[in-house]
Amino acid sequence: MATKSGKHYAAGKRVWQRPLLKKILKQVFGHTGFRPFQQEAVEAVMANRDLLMILPTGGGKSLCYQLPALMKEGVTVVVSPLLALMHDQVRALKLQGVEAEMIGSMQTPEEIGTVIAKLREGEVKLLYIAPERFFAPGFLKLLKSIQIAMFVIDEAHCVSEWGHEFREDYRRLGVLKEYFPNTPVAAFTATATPEVESDILLQLGLNEPVRLRGSVYRNNLLIRAEPRRGDGRGQLVDFLRRYRGESGIVYTFTRNAAEKLADYLNRQGFRAKAYHAGLTKRLRREAYHAFVHDEIDVVVATVAFGMGIDKSNIRYVVHTRMPKTLENYYQEIGRAGRDGLPAETLLLYSAADAAQRASLLEELPEGPYRQNAYNKLEKMIGFCRSESCRHGQIADYFAERMEACGERCDNCMGDAEHIDVTEDARKFLSALYRTRQRFGKSHLIDLLRGAENRKIMQFGHEKLSVYGIGKERSRGEWEAIVERLMELGALARGQHRSLLLTPVGAEILKGKGRVKIRSDRLRVKERKRKPPRSVPADIVYDKAIFDRLRALRKEIAAKEGVPAYIVFADRTLALMAALLPVTRNEMLGINGVGEVKFERYGEEFLTLLKELSNGEL
Ligand code: ADP
Ligand code: ZN
């Protein structure tokens, strides 16, 4: 069957060659080579095998099905959970000269009719749809009547109840293999524990699939986690100041918090907007649009934001509250630095977050699901407090072995100094013991600091030997020490906010074992941090030229009404600034410049680059 759509990329009758792959890789996508696992994935798909690929965000999963889609006969149907955000992806593909379409609830019946007509004519290579579309009347029948090259399941972890984003509609995708037993299915996700991985295989009914699993390590992400001081706004603003004019996401826990924080940031002079599920569709779209088009820098969002977001130059992700699970966390920070350039993540947590999360879990019905959720929460809390490599801990969670990163997380960089607070700990435990474990943190701190309030006098606590022995520490410092003792299991909670001494605490009181705490938790000796470079560390280029190229890109993007990174990625501009191409061929040699893009934007950039290399800055 000679399909019209085969006209540009006809692969011949199942005969395809590797040189052709490379050619299309360059021509359409502008890439000069494959990234790890991409070639294996493409070859599996070309051989009509089922596939499950687990590759971190930014690893380049889309290419693994988009490239084969161009070479195979028929249409590739891509299932993805968030249709609104798919829109940009389809547009980017069209700009690359690929016949991509989508069918979604946002379109009018006429628009959908047009897409269906094109499908029937064989004029669509990639069709993006939401999972529920399969169950719309007549849709499966339509698919049966046209040639399907393969099905692609994006964000495949949504299939699994053990994952962190389970969706009913995804679970039903198992029927695909029943209706289309001979059509290959390729599933992709960035996050799957081994448990979730086997669940995906089972639920989708994949048939002896090729399985590819990339390392979860994202070496361009710098990961930090620190205790939140107060409401954390001071820490957040300090952080954002280092990233003025660059894009990032700040996650909050509630809608209300998102709104308030966005207001606050605006008053502090940042260009921020809130994004959460409580906003009208229109407001959400506006915020999303403004962010993608660099009209604002910061989106303050609940976790409703970000899934499927196709913006590669997000430079930072901040969590102002502890995320639900490490999978959620990894997925959320994964939205930073998809262009491969350095990006930074900051997690602000407190013991109260942990308690709040735990109390939410109490409402779940008892059973293995709840137990599973508790285990995940434990791991999340452990991650926050841990003093070992952050990347290593994430790898460990996903059952992968990894050496400590050595330089891409706060713990490895030795950002945090430790202070021995054994003596202070013993003072506190002693005060607790002498007041017969009947008082809470606040009163015990008053006692140690020698406060002269009513409660102290009422109980005669000013007469105790421990009264006033902790004056040299501030209230905040004592709170941090108490929190540390909780973490170490030296204290337990009793009734009415009272604290109890545990066996571990008793040992410490007897002088066995030492208590250490990260100095930043005590807020002493805070060190100035070097701002991380927001330019590719591996490319040496002229910043002034880069800025001029960026300005031109911004102009073109505004004129065409597309996000800047769709014109060229930051990394591509950095390469231009480093290599200063002045001919068409030199330009095409740059990673990120394909022929289609060159036709559109190449000349304008060449003209500017010529001026710049003649020193006309
Ligand atoms: P994922 O879906 O795995 O998160 P994407 O498919 O969005 O990742 O790709 C992330 C970025 O990497 C995109 O900007 C894409 O253009 C780029 N990319 C993908 N494959 C390659 C490659 N072979 N060479 C260079 N850049 C690539
Ligand atoms: Zn590390």
mmCIF file of N, CA, C and O and ligand atoms in Angstrom, residues 31 33-35 38 56-62 338 591, ligand 1:
data_model
loop_
_atom_site.group_PDB
_atom_site.id
_atom_site.type_symbol
_atom_site.label_atom_id
_atom_site.label_comp_id
_atom_site.label_asym_id
_atom_site.label_seq_id
_atom_site.Cartn_x
_atom_site.Cartn_y
_atom_site.Cartn_z
ATOM 1 N N HIS A 31 20.028 16.373 14.995
ATOM 2 C CA HIS A 31 21.026 15.796 15.896
ATOM 3 C C HIS A 31 22.100 15.073 15.097
ATOM 4 O O HIS A 31 21.816 14.401 14.119
ATOM 5 N N GLY A 33 24.129 12.706 16.423
ATOM 6 C CA GLY A 33 24.339 11.320 16.850
ATOM 7 C C GLY A 33 23.267 10.917 17.831
ATOM 8 O O GLY A 33 22.468 11.746 18.262
ATOM 9 N N PHE A 34 23.271 9.631 18.186
ATOM 10 C CA PHE A 34 22.299 9.154 19.160
ATOM 11 C C PHE A 34 22.821 9.337 20.574
ATOM 12 O O PHE A 34 24.023 9.303 20.810
ATOM 13 N N ARG A 35 21.911 9.476 21.474
ATOM 14 C CA ARG A 35 22.275 9.454 22.887
ATOM 15 C C ARG A 35 22.185 8.009 23.361
ATOM 16 O O ARG A 35 21.611 7.163 22.685
ATOM 17 N N GLN A 38 19.220 5.289 22.651
ATOM 18 C CA GLN A 38 18.284 5.701 21.598
ATOM 19 C C GLN A 38 18.350 4.768 20.398
ATOM 20 O O GLN A 38 17.315 4.367 19.866
ATOM 21 N N PRO A 56 15.598 8.636 32.103
ATOM 22 C CA PRO A 56 15.245 9.858 32.831
ATOM 23 C C PRO A 56 14.775 10.976 31.912
ATOM 24 O O PRO A 56 15.080 10.976 30.718
ATOM 25 N N THR A 57 14.042 11.890 32.510
ATOM 26 C CA THR A 57 13.598 13.063 31.785
ATOM 27 C C THR A 57 14.793 13.736 31.131
ATOM 28 O O THR A 57 15.838 13.858 31.744
ATOM 29 N N GLY A 58 14.598 14.138 29.896
ATOM 30 C CA GLY A 58 15.685 14.800 29.190
ATOM 31 C C GLY A 58 16.591 13.807 28.482
ATOM 32 O O GLY A 58 17.498 14.190 27.755
ATOM 33 N N GLY A 59 16.358 12.518 28.689
ATOM 34 C CA GLY A 59 17.198 11.499 28.075
ATOM 35 C C GLY A 59 16.958 11.357 26.582
ATOM 36 O O GLY A 59 17.770 10.806 25.852
ATOM 37 N N GLY A 60 15.804 11.870 26.119
ATOM 38 C CA GLY A 60 15.515 11.833 24.694
ATOM 39 C C GLY A 60 14.620 10.676 24.290
ATOM 40 O O GLY A 60 14.869 10.007 23.282
ATOM 41 N N LYS A 61 13.553 10.470 25.053
ATOM 42 C CA LYS A 61 12.651 9.372 24.732
ATOM 43 C C LYS A 61 11.837 9.647 23.468
ATOM 44 O O LYS A 61 11.606 8.747 22.675
ATOM 45 N N SER A 62 11.397 10.892 23.300
ATOM 46 C CA SER A 62 10.499 11.178 22.171
ATOM 47 C C SER A 62 11.100 10.742 20.839
ATOM 48 O O SER A 62 10.411 10.199 19.978
ATOM 49 N N ARG A 338 16.258 19.953 30.976
ATOM 50 C CA ARG A 338 16.093 18.931 29.935
ATOM 51 C C ARG A 338 16.987 19.183 28.745
ATOM 52 O O ARG A 338 17.216 18.289 27.946
ATOM 53 N N ASN A 591 25.105 20.650 16.302
ATOM 54 C CA ASN A 591 24.071 19.825 16.908
ATOM 55 C C ASN A 591 22.860 20.690 17.248
ATOM 56 O O ASN A 591 22.997 21.697 17.927
HETATM 57 P P1 ADP B 1 12.395 12.988 27.430
HETATM 58 O O1 ADP B 1 11.081 12.809 26.710
HETATM 59 O O2 ADP B 1 13.150 11.721 27.606
HETATM 60 O O3 ADP B 1 12.258 13.755 28.684
HETATM 61 P P2 ADP B 1 12.995 14.625 25.188
HETATM 62 O O4 ADP B 1 12.602 13.653 24.165
HETATM 63 O O5 ADP B 1 12.070 15.748 25.474
HETATM 64 O O6 ADP B 1 13.339 13.878 26.536
HETATM 65 O O7 ADP B 1 14.425 15.194 24.816
HETATM 66 C C1 ADP B 1 15.090 16.103 25.662
HETATM 67 C C2 ADP B 1 15.986 17.019 24.868
HETATM 68 O O8 ADP B 1 17.063 16.294 24.292
HETATM 69 C C3 ADP B 1 15.267 17.702 23.724
HETATM 70 O O9 ADP B 1 15.632 19.060 23.739
HETATM 71 C C4 ADP B 1 15.797 16.987 22.497
HETATM 72 O O10 ADP B 1 15.821 17.833 21.369
HETATM 73 C C5 ADP B 1 17.198 16.593 22.924
HETATM 74 N N1 ADP B 1 17.691 15.398 22.224
HETATM 75 C C6 ADP B 1 17.050 14.225 22.067
HETATM 76 N N2 ADP B 1 17.817 13.338 21.387
HETATM 77 C C7 ADP B 1 18.972 13.971 21.101
HETATM 78 C C8 ADP B 1 20.192 13.594 20.408
HETATM 79 N N3 ADP B 1 20.341 12.374 19.871
HETATM 80 N N4 ADP B 1 21.167 14.519 20.297
HETATM 81 C C9 ADP B 1 21.023 15.740 20.843
HETATM 82 N N5 ADP B 1 19.914 16.160 21.496
HETATM 83 C C10 ADP B 1 18.900 15.291 21.641
#
